[in-house]
mmCIF file of C-alpha atoms in Angstrom:
data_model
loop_
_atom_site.group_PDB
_atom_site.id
_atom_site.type_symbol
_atom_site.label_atom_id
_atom_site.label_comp_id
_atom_site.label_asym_id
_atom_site.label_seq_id
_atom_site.Cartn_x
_atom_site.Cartn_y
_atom_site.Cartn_z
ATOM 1 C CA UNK A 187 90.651 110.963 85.058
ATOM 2 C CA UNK A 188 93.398 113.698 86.474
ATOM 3 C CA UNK A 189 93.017 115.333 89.664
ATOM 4 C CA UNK A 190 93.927 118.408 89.367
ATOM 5 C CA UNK A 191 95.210 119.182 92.660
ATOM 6 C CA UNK A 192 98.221 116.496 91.918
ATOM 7 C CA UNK A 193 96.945 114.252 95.020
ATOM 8 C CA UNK A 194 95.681 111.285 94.224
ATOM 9 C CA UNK A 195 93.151 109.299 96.385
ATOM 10 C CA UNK A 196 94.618 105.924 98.016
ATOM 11 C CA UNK A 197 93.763 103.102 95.979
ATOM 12 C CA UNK A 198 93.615 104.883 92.544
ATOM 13 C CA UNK A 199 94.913 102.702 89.406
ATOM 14 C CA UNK A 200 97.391 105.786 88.731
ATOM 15 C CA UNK A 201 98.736 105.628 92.390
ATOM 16 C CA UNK A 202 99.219 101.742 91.600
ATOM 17 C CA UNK A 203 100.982 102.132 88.466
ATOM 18 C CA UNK A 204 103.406 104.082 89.476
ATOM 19 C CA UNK A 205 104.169 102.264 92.870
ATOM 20 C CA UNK A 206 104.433 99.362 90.659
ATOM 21 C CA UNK A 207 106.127 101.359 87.990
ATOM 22 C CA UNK A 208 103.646 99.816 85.701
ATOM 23 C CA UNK A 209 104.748 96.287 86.696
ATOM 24 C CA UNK A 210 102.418 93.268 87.690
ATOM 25 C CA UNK A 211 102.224 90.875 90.087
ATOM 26 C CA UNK A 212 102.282 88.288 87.739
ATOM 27 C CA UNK A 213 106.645 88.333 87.794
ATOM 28 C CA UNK A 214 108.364 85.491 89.628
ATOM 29 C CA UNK A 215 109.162 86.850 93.104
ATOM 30 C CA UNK A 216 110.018 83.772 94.743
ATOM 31 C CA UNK A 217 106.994 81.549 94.412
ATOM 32 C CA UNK A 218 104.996 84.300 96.689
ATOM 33 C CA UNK A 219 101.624 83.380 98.091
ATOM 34 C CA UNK A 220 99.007 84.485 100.375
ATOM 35 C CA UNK A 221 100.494 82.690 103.646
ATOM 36 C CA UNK A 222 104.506 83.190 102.356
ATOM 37 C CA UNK A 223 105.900 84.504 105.675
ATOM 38 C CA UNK A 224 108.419 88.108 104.963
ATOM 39 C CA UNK A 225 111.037 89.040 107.543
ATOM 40 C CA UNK A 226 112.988 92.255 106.709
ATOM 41 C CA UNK A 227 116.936 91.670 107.533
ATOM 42 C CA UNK A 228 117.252 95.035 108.778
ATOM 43 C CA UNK A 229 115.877 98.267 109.434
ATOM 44 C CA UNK A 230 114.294 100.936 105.901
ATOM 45 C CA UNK A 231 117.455 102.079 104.040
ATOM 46 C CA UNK A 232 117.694 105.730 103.024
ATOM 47 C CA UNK A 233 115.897 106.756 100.187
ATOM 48 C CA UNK A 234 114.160 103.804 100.006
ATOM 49 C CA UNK A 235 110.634 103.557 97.687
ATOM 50 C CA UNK A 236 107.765 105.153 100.605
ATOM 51 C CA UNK A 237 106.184 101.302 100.297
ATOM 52 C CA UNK A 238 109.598 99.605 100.376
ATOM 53 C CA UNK A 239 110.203 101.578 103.480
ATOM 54 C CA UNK A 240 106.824 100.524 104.999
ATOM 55 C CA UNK A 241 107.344 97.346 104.208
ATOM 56 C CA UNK A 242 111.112 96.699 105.932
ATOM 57 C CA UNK A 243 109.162 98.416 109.216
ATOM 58 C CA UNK A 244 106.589 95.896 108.962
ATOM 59 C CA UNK A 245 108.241 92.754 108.551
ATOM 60 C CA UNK A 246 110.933 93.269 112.059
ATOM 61 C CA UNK A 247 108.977 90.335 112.524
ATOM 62 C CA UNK A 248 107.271 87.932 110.569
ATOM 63 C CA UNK A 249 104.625 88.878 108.575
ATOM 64 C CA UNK A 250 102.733 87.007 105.725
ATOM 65 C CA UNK A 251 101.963 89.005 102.034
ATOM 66 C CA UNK A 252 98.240 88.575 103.202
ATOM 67 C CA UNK A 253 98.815 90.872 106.840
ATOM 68 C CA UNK A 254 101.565 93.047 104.463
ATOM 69 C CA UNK A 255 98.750 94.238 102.332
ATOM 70 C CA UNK A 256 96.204 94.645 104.748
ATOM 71 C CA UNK A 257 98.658 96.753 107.091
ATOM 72 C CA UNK A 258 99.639 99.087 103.792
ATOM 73 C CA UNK A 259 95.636 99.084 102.555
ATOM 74 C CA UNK A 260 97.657 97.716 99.287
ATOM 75 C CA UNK A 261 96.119 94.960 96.275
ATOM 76 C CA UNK A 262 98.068 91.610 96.850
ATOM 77 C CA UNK A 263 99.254 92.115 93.593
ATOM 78 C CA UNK A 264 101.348 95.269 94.361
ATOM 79 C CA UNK A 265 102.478 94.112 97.208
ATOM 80 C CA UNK A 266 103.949 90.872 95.204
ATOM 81 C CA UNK A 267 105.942 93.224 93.203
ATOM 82 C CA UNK A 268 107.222 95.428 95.832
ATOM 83 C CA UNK A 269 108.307 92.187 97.738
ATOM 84 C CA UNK A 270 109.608 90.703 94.552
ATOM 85 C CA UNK A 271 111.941 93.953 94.562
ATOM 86 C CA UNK A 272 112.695 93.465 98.073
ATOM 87 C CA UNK A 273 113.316 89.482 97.827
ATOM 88 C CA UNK A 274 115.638 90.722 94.339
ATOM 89 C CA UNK A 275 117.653 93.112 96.420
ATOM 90 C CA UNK A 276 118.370 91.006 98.959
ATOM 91 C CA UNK A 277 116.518 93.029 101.529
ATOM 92 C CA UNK A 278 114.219 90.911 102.771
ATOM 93 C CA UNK A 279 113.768 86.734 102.927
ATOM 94 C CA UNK A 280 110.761 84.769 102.467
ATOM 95 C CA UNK A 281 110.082 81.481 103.424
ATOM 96 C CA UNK A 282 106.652 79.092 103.348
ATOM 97 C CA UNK A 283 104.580 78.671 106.515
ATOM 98 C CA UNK A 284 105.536 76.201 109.173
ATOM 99 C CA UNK A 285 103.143 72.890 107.516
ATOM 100 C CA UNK A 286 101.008 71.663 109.926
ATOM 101 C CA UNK A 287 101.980 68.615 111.448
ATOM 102 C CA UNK A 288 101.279 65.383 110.116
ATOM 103 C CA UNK A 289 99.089 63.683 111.636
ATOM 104 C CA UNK A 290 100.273 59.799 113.256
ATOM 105 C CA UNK A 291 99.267 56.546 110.924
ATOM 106 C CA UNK A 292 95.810 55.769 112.657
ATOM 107 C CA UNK A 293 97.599 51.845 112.879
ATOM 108 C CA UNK A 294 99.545 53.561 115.808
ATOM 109 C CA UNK A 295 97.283 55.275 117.050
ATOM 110 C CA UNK A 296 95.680 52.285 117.825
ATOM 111 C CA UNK A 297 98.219 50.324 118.775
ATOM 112 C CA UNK A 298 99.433 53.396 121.673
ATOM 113 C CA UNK A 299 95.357 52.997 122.787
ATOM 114 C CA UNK A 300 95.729 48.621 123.163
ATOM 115 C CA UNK A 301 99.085 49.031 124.915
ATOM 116 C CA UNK A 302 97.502 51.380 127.402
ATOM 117 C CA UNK A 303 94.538 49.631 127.483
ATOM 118 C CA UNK A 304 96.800 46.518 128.851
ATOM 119 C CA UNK A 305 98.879 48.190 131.440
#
C-alpha cells in the first residue's frame, strides 16, 4: 500500500527494498554472523548511502552486526547487505569474535592441585 504523502514509516518492506535495492541478505558478505565484529577504517565518505553513512559512524569502534542493527532499528538481513557493500568496497573490515579461551586438559589441572598440595 502507497502512502501518499511520499514518507514512508520506518520499518516498511518498501523502505527495505530500496535500502537494499531489492537485494537479500542471503549474498556472501564475508561469512557475516550475529557476533562478526565491524570496524569502519575511517570516517562516512561524501555522498555515501544515509545507512552506509550510519554505519561507518557506528563502527569507530567495534561493533558486532547484532548491536549494528539494533543501533539503526534495521532487520539483520539488511544490515548483512549494507555491510556486504561496505566489506566489498573496502570500507570497512570484519573479523570473528575473540573465541573464548580453551579451557586447560583437566589431567593438569590436577596435576597443578597435587604439586601444590606437596609444597
Amino acid at each position: 500500500m502507497s502512502n501518499p504523502g511520499g514518507d514512508w514509516e520506518e520499518g516498511t518492506p518498501e523502505r527495505l527494498y530500496v535500502i537494499t535495492g531489492g537485494r537479500s541478505g542471503d549474498l556472501d558478505a564475508g561469512h557475516l554472523d550475529l557476533v562478526t565484529l565491524i570496524i569502519a577504517k575511517s570516517g562516512p565518505r561524501p555522498g555515501m548511502q544515509p545507512e552506509h553513512a550510519a554505519i561507518m559512524r557506528l563502527c569507530q569502534s567495534p561493533l558486532s552486526l547484532a548491536e549494528i542493527s539494533a543501533y539503526l532499528g534495521l532487520p539483520v538481513s539488511v544490515v548483512t547487505v549494507l555491510l556486504g557493500d561496505l566489506l566489498a568496497a573496502n570500507l570497512v573490515l570484519s573479523r570473528p569474535p575473540v573465541a573464548p579461551a580453551k579451557l586447560p586438559d583437566l589431567a593438569l589441572i590436577e596435576a597443578v592441585i597435587d604439586g601444590l598440595r606437596k609444597l
